[in-house]
């Protein structure tokens, strides 16, 4: 019978490498998809996955006091994603840099992973949404993605950001309104 | 409800997170107000568009490589923060004791050399060509300048000598400008 998350976490704190590997397997998709939605490209999502689990490994002693492993993990992933967004802004090397690379090079860099946007039914609209999301401040962007894209509840997001639920509600409302405005402007131009 | 009140609750209304009473009031307002209805419709479109995207996941090979990379990076991080093993601690302690003992031997030697130098110090008299004088317990160049009593004598000596001796044994030599330029006192 497979172990539960608390059991795996306990084994991991005790130094069980297999438990760590199993936790990785159970959460990697969740972290990857969230990071991809936030950052918009495979290379950054890959970076977030790696860094999140390395940080968890280094900080495993803290897990003794952590009630929800998942929340702790996602908090690390979102904080690191915010760092990347800020770095990207300050270095003016946007995600576009990697997505604008010639297809073959990007595929090589991404270890031969197909571009996820290719799977969207309406690629153009999704591209507009991605660009519109990039115009939002990190916390509003992540709140909108976590809630509307990834399906997290407001309570879960509040735990991740360690803020009141009312703040999440407000951020979500502002994010949606801004997205609506940005999308309308963009689509009206065409 | 006013347009402002509805606007503030519209996002929660979309998520079915308002009370039944609020929902009924908002619905009634939307039926009457075209502007709020359009706003509601737009927000709903945005939410649905956001939710319609999906990410195609990397293949199993990617995950395998990533897992290996993470374990490798974690092991490296662990090596940097790993507590020192007991055997290494003992080894480190022995080394520290030996270093301390060696330092003490050097210190005592230096003190002996220093005190002996002060009584035995002899330097060859300065001449025109600079000379290197190495001072040691065995070396006794003469007795003329056994000790230094006055700065004047030190100036005379340092004019053309480079003195190598344990720190403190000879005091501090300062070469004044008049000596460096060749004039003697």
Short mmCIF file of C-alpha atoms in Angstrom, two decimals:
data_model
loop_
_atom_site.label_atom_id
_atom_site.label_comp_id
_atom_site.label_asym_id
_atom_site.label_seq_id
_atom_site.Cartn_x
_atom_site.Cartn_y
_atom_site.Cartn_z
CA UNK A 1 0.00 0.00 0.00
CA UNK A 2 1.34 3.41 -0.92
CA UNK A 3 2.22 5.79 1.87
CA UNK A 4 0.18 8.92 2.61
CA UNK A 5 1.74 12.38 2.25
CA UNK A 6 2.20 12.88 6.03
CA UNK A 7 3.88 9.46 6.24
CA UNK A 8 6.18 10.31 3.36
CA UNK A 9 7.00 13.68 4.86
CA UNK A 10 7.85 12.04 8.17
CA UNK A 11 10.14 9.53 6.47
CA UNK A 12 11.73 12.32 4.46
CA UNK A 13 12.46 14.36 7.59
CA UNK A 14 14.06 11.21 9.00
CA UNK A 15 16.45 11.14 6.02
CA UNK A 16 14.66 8.67 3.73
CA UNK A 17 15.75 9.59 0.20
CA UNK A 18 13.14 7.30 -1.34
CA UNK A 19 10.39 9.21 0.44
CA UNK A 20 11.78 12.44 -0.99
CA UNK A 21 11.80 10.94 -4.50
CA UNK A 22 8.20 9.79 -4.03
CA UNK A 23 7.11 13.25 -2.85
CA UNK A 24 8.77 14.68 -5.93
CA UNK A 25 6.86 12.29 -8.16
CA UNK A 26 3.55 13.18 -6.53
CA UNK A 27 3.94 16.95 -6.72
CA UNK A 28 6.12 17.60 -9.76
CA UNK A 29 3.22 17.98 -12.21
CA UNK A 30 1.40 20.37 -9.91
CA UNK A 31 4.49 22.55 -9.51
CA UNK A 32 5.36 22.36 -13.19
CA UNK A 33 1.92 23.36 -14.49
CA UNK A 34 1.59 26.18 -11.98
CA UNK A 35 5.06 27.51 -12.82
CA UNK A 36 4.39 27.17 -16.53
CA UNK A 37 1.16 29.14 -16.24
CA UNK A 38 2.88 31.85 -14.21
CA UNK A 39 6.06 32.13 -16.26
CA UNK A 40 4.83 31.08 -19.67
CA UNK A 41 7.70 28.89 -20.80
CA UNK A 42 9.17 25.48 -20.20
CA UNK A 43 12.68 26.59 -19.25
CA UNK A 44 11.50 28.71 -16.33
CA UNK A 45 8.98 26.07 -15.25
CA UNK A 46 11.79 23.53 -15.26
CA UNK A 47 13.92 25.89 -13.16
CA UNK A 48 11.08 26.32 -10.65
CA UNK A 49 10.54 22.56 -10.33
CA UNK A 50 14.22 21.93 -9.63
CA UNK A 51 14.74 24.86 -7.29
CA UNK A 52 11.55 24.14 -5.32
CA UNK A 53 12.53 20.57 -4.55
CA UNK A 54 16.15 21.44 -3.77
CA UNK A 55 14.91 24.10 -1.34
CA UNK A 56 12.49 21.64 0.24
CA UNK A 57 15.37 19.21 0.68
CA UNK A 58 17.55 21.84 2.34
CA UNK A 59 14.73 23.04 4.56
CA UNK A 60 13.35 19.64 5.52
CA UNK A 61 13.99 20.27 9.22
CA UNK A 62 11.31 22.99 9.05
CA UNK A 63 8.76 20.46 7.87
CA UNK A 64 8.33 19.23 11.44
CA UNK A 65 6.30 22.37 12.14
CA UNK A 66 4.50 22.44 8.80
CA UNK A 67 0.85 21.44 8.87
CA UNK A 68 0.28 21.18 5.13
CA UNK A 69 3.21 20.02 3.05
CA UNK A 70 1.44 20.94 -0.18
CA UNK A 71 0.92 24.57 0.91
CA UNK A 72 4.54 24.84 2.03
CA UNK A 73 5.73 23.44 -1.28
CA UNK A 74 3.54 25.70 -3.39
CA UNK A 75 4.59 28.70 -1.33
CA UNK A 76 8.22 27.97 -2.15
CA UNK A 77 7.35 27.53 -5.83
CA UNK A 78 5.31 30.73 -6.06
CA UNK A 79 7.90 32.76 -4.16
CA UNK A 80 10.60 31.54 -6.50
CA UNK A 81 8.36 32.26 -9.50
CA UNK A 82 7.88 35.81 -8.20
CA UNK A 83 11.67 36.13 -7.92
CA UNK A 84 12.02 35.04 -11.53
CA UNK A 85 9.33 37.46 -12.67
CA UNK A 86 11.11 40.31 -10.91
CA UNK A 87 14.49 39.29 -12.31
CA UNK A 88 12.97 39.07 -15.74
CA UNK A 89 11.59 42.56 -15.36
CA UNK A 90 14.84 44.01 -14.10
CA UNK A 91 16.95 42.33 -16.74
CA UNK A 92 14.41 43.06 -19.47
CA UNK A 93 14.99 39.54 -20.74
CA UNK A 94 11.42 38.43 -20.96
CA UNK A 95 10.16 34.92 -21.44
CA UNK A 96 9.78 35.98 -25.02
CA UNK A 97 13.53 35.58 -25.29
CA UNK A 98 13.20 31.85 -25.06
CA UNK A 99 9.91 31.61 -26.89
CA UNK A 100 11.27 33.76 -29.69
CA UNK A 101 14.21 31.45 -30.23
CA UNK A 102 14.12 29.45 -33.42
CA UNK A 103 11.91 26.42 -32.88
CA UNK A 104 14.65 23.86 -33.11
CA UNK A 105 16.91 25.63 -30.63
CA UNK A 106 14.11 26.07 -28.17
CA UNK A 107 13.25 22.41 -28.42
CA UNK A 108 16.83 21.49 -27.70
CA UNK A 109 16.97 23.83 -24.73
CA UNK A 110 13.73 22.47 -23.43
CA UNK A 111 15.03 18.95 -23.68
CA UNK A 112 12.74 18.20 -26.56
CA UNK A 113 9.48 19.20 -24.89
CA UNK A 114 6.78 20.44 -27.21
CA UNK A 115 5.48 23.94 -26.61
CA UNK A 116 2.42 23.62 -24.39
CA UNK A 117 0.65 26.48 -26.07
CA UNK A 118 0.39 24.32 -29.15
CA UNK A 119 -2.30 22.31 -27.46
CA UNK A 120 -4.69 25.19 -26.95
CA UNK A 121 -7.74 25.22 -29.15
CA UNK A 122 -7.64 28.92 -29.55
CA UNK A 123 -3.96 29.68 -29.67
CA UNK A 124 -4.28 33.33 -30.47
CA UNK A 125 -6.65 34.07 -27.63
CA UNK A 126 -4.45 32.13 -25.24
CA UNK A 127 -1.43 34.05 -26.41
CA UNK A 128 -3.29 37.29 -25.77
CA UNK A 129 -4.25 36.09 -22.31
CA UNK A 130 -0.65 35.14 -21.58
CA UNK A 131 0.53 38.59 -22.63
CA UNK A 132 -2.25 40.23 -20.62
CA UNK A 133 -1.26 38.18 -17.57
CA UNK A 134 2.30 39.41 -17.93
CA UNK A 135 1.08 42.95 -17.48
CA UNK A 136 -0.32 42.18 -14.04
CA UNK A 137 1.73 42.56 -10.85
CA UNK A 138 3.11 39.16 -9.69
CA UNK A 139 0.66 38.52 -6.85
CA UNK A 140 -2.41 39.40 -8.91
CA UNK A 141 -1.15 37.29 -11.77
CA UNK A 142 -0.44 34.30 -9.55
CA UNK A 143 -3.76 34.67 -7.74
CA UNK A 144 -5.64 34.65 -11.07
CA UNK A 145 -3.67 31.68 -12.35
CA UNK A 146 -3.98 29.67 -9.16
CA UNK A 147 -7.70 30.30 -8.88
CA UNK A 148 -8.98 30.42 -12.45
CA UNK A 149 -6.47 28.22 -14.20
CA UNK A 150 -5.30 25.74 -11.60
CA UNK A 151 -8.47 25.63 -9.53
CA UNK A 152 -7.10 26.47 -6.10
CA UNK A 153 -9.62 27.80 -3.61
CA UNK A 154 -9.27 31.28 -2.15
CA UNK A 155 -8.54 29.74 1.25
CA UNK A 156 -5.68 27.72 -0.22
CA UNK A 157 -4.23 30.77 -1.96
CA UNK A 158 -4.50 32.76 1.27
CA UNK A 159 -2.47 30.05 3.04
CA UNK A 160 0.17 30.08 0.32
CA UNK A 161 0.55 33.85 0.46
CA UNK A 162 0.02 33.93 4.22
CA UNK A 163 -2.55 36.69 3.88
CA UNK A 164 -6.26 37.12 4.70
CA UNK A 165 -8.77 35.55 2.32
CA UNK A 166 -10.21 39.01 1.72
CA UNK A 167 -6.89 40.03 0.17
CA UNK A 168 -7.11 37.10 -2.22
CA UNK A 169 -10.67 38.06 -3.15
CA UNK A 170 -9.61 41.60 -3.79
CA UNK A 171 -6.54 40.57 -5.82
CA UNK A 172 -8.61 38.19 -7.90
CA UNK A 173 -11.26 40.77 -8.60
CA UNK A 174 -8.67 43.37 -9.61
CA UNK A 175 -6.79 40.84 -11.75
CA UNK A 176 -9.92 39.79 -13.64
CA UNK A 177 -10.99 43.37 -14.20
CA UNK A 178 -7.53 44.33 -15.47
CA UNK A 179 -7.37 41.27 -17.71
CA UNK A 180 -10.74 42.12 -19.15
CA UNK A 181 -9.60 45.65 -19.86
CA UNK A 182 -6.27 44.59 -21.38
CA UNK A 183 -7.87 41.91 -23.53
CA UNK A 184 -10.52 44.28 -24.77
CA UNK A 185 -7.89 46.80 -25.77
CA UNK A 186 -5.77 44.18 -27.48
CA UNK A 187 -8.60 42.56 -29.35
CA UNK A 188 -10.07 45.94 -30.33
CA UNK A 189 -6.79 46.84 -32.08
CA UNK A 190 -7.16 43.94 -34.50
CA UNK B 1 -28.37 46.96 -5.06
CA UNK B 2 -26.45 49.75 -6.77
CA UNK B 3 -24.04 49.24 -9.69
CA UNK B 4 -21.10 49.85 -7.32
CA UNK B 5 -22.28 47.21 -4.85
CA UNK B 6 -22.85 44.71 -7.64
CA UNK B 7 -19.45 45.47 -9.17
CA UNK B 8 -17.74 44.77 -5.86
CA UNK B 9 -19.43 41.38 -5.57
CA UNK B 10 -19.37 40.36 -9.21
CA UNK B 11 -16.18 38.36 -8.99
CA UNK B 12 -17.45 36.38 -5.99
CA UNK B 13 -20.79 35.96 -7.75
CA UNK B 14 -18.99 34.33 -10.67
CA UNK B 15 -17.43 31.88 -8.26
CA UNK B 16 -20.73 31.19 -6.48
CA UNK B 17 -19.28 32.59 -3.30
CA UNK B 18 -22.03 34.99 -2.29
CA UNK B 19 -24.99 34.28 -0.06
CA UNK B 20 -28.26 33.16 -1.63
CA UNK B 21 -29.77 36.50 -0.74
CA UNK B 22 -26.91 38.43 -2.39
CA UNK B 23 -27.09 36.17 -5.46
CA UNK B 24 -30.79 36.93 -5.88
CA UNK B 25 -30.19 40.67 -5.56
CA UNK B 26 -27.31 40.62 -8.06
CA UNK B 27 -29.33 38.58 -10.53
CA UNK B 28 -32.20 41.01 -10.28
CA UNK B 29 -29.84 43.91 -10.86
CA UNK B 30 -28.20 42.26 -13.88
CA UNK B 31 -31.61 41.68 -15.44
CA UNK B 32 -32.23 45.41 -15.32
CA UNK B 33 -28.78 46.95 -15.89
CA UNK B 34 -27.21 46.39 -19.32
CA UNK B 35 -23.85 47.89 -18.24
CA UNK B 36 -23.44 45.53 -15.29
CA UNK B 37 -24.67 42.66 -17.42
CA UNK B 38 -21.94 43.39 -19.98
CA UNK B 39 -19.37 43.60 -17.18
CA UNK B 40 -20.54 40.27 -15.82
CA UNK B 41 -20.43 38.72 -19.27
CA UNK B 42 -16.87 39.99 -19.89
CA UNK B 43 -15.56 38.77 -16.55
CA UNK B 44 -17.16 35.40 -17.15
CA UNK B 45 -15.44 35.23 -20.56
CA UNK B 46 -12.07 36.06 -18.98
CA UNK B 47 -12.50 33.45 -16.29
CA UNK B 48 -13.57 30.81 -18.79
CA UNK B 49 -10.71 31.68 -21.13
CA UNK B 50 -8.21 31.37 -18.29
CA UNK B 51 -9.66 28.04 -17.31
CA UNK B 52 -9.70 26.67 -20.83
CA UNK B 53 -5.95 26.48 -21.22
CA UNK B 54 -4.05 23.34 -20.48
CA UNK B 55 -0.39 22.57 -20.31
CA UNK B 56 0.94 19.58 -22.16
CA UNK B 57 3.30 17.84 -19.83
CA UNK B 58 6.85 16.81 -20.61
CA UNK B 59 7.53 13.17 -21.32
CA UNK B 60 8.69 10.65 -18.76
CA UNK B 61 12.29 11.01 -19.87
CA UNK B 62 12.26 14.65 -18.80
CA UNK B 63 10.98 13.76 -15.33
CA UNK B 64 13.62 11.08 -14.91
CA UNK B 65 16.40 13.51 -15.82
CA UNK B 66 14.92 16.21 -13.60
CA UNK B 67 14.66 13.84 -10.65
CA UNK B 68 18.31 12.89 -11.06
CA UNK B 69 19.32 16.55 -11.28
CA UNK B 70 17.38 17.45 -8.15
CA UNK B 71 18.86 14.57 -6.18
CA UNK B 72 22.34 15.54 -7.35
CA UNK B 73 21.86 19.22 -6.45
CA UNK B 74 20.33 18.27 -3.08
CA UNK B 75 23.25 15.98 -2.30
CA UNK B 76 25.69 18.79 -3.10
CA UNK B 77 23.76 21.19 -0.89
CA UNK B 78 23.67 18.52 1.83
CA UNK B 79 27.45 18.07 1.63
CA UNK B 80 27.90 21.77 2.27
CA UNK B 81 25.70 21.79 5.35
CA UNK B 82 26.29 18.24 6.62
CA UNK B 83 27.43 18.16 10.26
CA UNK B 84 31.08 17.21 10.77
CA UNK B 85 31.44 13.45 11.54
CA UNK B 86 32.72 12.49 14.99
CA UNK B 87 35.93 10.97 13.62
CA UNK B 88 36.67 14.15 11.71
CA UNK B 89 35.93 16.15 14.83
CA UNK B 90 38.53 14.13 16.76
CA UNK B 91 41.02 14.55 13.95
CA UNK B 92 40.33 18.25 13.84
CA UNK B 93 40.80 18.51 17.63
CA UNK B 94 44.19 16.75 17.48
CA UNK B 95 45.26 19.05 14.71
CA UNK B 96 44.19 22.10 16.69
CA UNK B 97 46.17 20.94 19.76
CA UNK B 98 49.24 20.30 17.64
CA UNK B 99 48.94 23.71 16.00
CA UNK B 100 48.64 25.36 19.39
CA UNK B 101 51.72 23.52 20.65
CA UNK B 102 53.70 24.51 17.56
CA UNK B 103 52.63 28.13 17.99
CA UNK B 104 53.77 28.07 21.62
CA UNK B 105 57.18 26.66 20.63
CA UNK B 106 57.59 29.40 18.04
CA UNK B 107 56.50 32.08 20.48
CA UNK B 108 58.90 30.91 23.22
CA UNK B 109 61.73 30.65 20.66
CA UNK B 110 61.03 34.13 19.44
CA UNK B 111 61.09 35.47 22.98
CA UNK B 112 64.38 33.70 23.68
CA UNK B 113 65.88 34.96 20.47
CA UNK B 114 64.63 38.44 21.18
CA UNK B 115 66.01 38.59 24.71
CA UNK B 116 69.29 37.04 23.62
CA UNK B 117 69.58 39.40 20.73
CA UNK B 118 69.17 42.34 22.99
CA UNK B 119 72.18 41.18 24.96
CA UNK B 120 74.25 39.73 22.11
CA UNK B 121 73.29 41.95 19.27
CA UNK B 122 76.23 43.07 17.28
CA UNK B 123 76.10 44.67 13.95
CA UNK B 124 78.78 45.43 11.57
CA UNK B 125 79.40 49.11 11.28
CA UNK B 126 77.75 50.79 8.42
CA UNK B 127 79.80 51.25 5.33
CA UNK B 128 78.99 52.61 1.92
CA UNK B 129 77.61 49.39 0.45
CA UNK B 130 74.42 47.98 1.92
CA UNK B 131 74.85 44.67 3.70
CA UNK B 132 72.38 42.08 4.75
CA UNK B 133 72.80 41.07 8.34
CA UNK B 134 70.96 38.06 9.55
CA UNK B 135 70.72 37.87 13.26
CA UNK B 136 70.58 34.61 15.09
CA UNK B 137 71.60 33.16 18.42
CA UNK B 138 74.81 31.79 16.95
CA UNK B 139 75.78 34.90 15.10
CA UNK B 140 77.85 37.41 16.85
CA UNK B 141 79.35 39.98 14.61
CA UNK B 142 81.08 41.98 17.29
CA UNK B 143 80.51 43.76 20.46
CA UNK B 144 80.75 47.33 19.43
CA UNK B 145 77.01 47.77 18.99
CA UNK B 146 75.80 45.30 21.55
CA UNK B 147 72.70 47.24 22.38
CA UNK B 148 70.91 50.27 21.14
CA UNK B 149 70.60 53.04 23.59
CA UNK B 150 69.91 56.02 21.44
CA UNK B 151 67.95 56.70 18.32
CA UNK B 152 71.01 58.33 16.82
CA UNK B 153 72.85 55.04 16.83
CA UNK B 154 69.93 53.31 15.25
CA UNK B 155 69.94 55.84 12.46
CA UNK B 156 73.59 55.25 11.83
CA UNK B 157 73.08 51.56 11.59
CA UNK B 158 69.95 51.52 9.53
CA UNK B 159 71.45 53.84 6.97
CA UNK B 160 73.02 50.95 5.12
CA UNK B 161 71.72 47.83 6.77
CA UNK B 162 68.72 45.67 6.28
CA UNK B 163 67.93 44.06 9.56
CA UNK B 164 66.12 40.78 9.76
CA UNK B 165 65.12 39.76 13.24
CA UNK B 166 62.12 38.52 15.22
CA UNK B 167 59.52 41.19 15.66
CA UNK B 168 60.09 43.37 18.67
CA UNK B 169 63.65 42.28 19.26
CA UNK B 170 65.17 45.36 17.78
CA UNK B 171 62.50 47.90 18.28
CA UNK B 172 61.05 49.78 15.36
CA UNK B 173 63.35 51.29 12.79
CA UNK B 174 62.33 54.37 10.94
CA UNK B 175 64.48 55.73 8.21
CA UNK B 176 64.32 59.50 8.39
CA UNK B 177 64.52 61.54 5.20
CA UNK B 178 67.94 62.97 6.00
CA UNK B 179 69.41 59.45 6.23
CA UNK B 180 67.75 58.12 3.13
CA UNK B 181 69.16 61.07 1.25
CA UNK B 182 72.66 60.16 2.42
CA UNK B 183 73.39 62.71 5.14
CA UNK B 184 74.38 61.28 8.48
CA UNK B 185 73.76 62.67 11.86
#
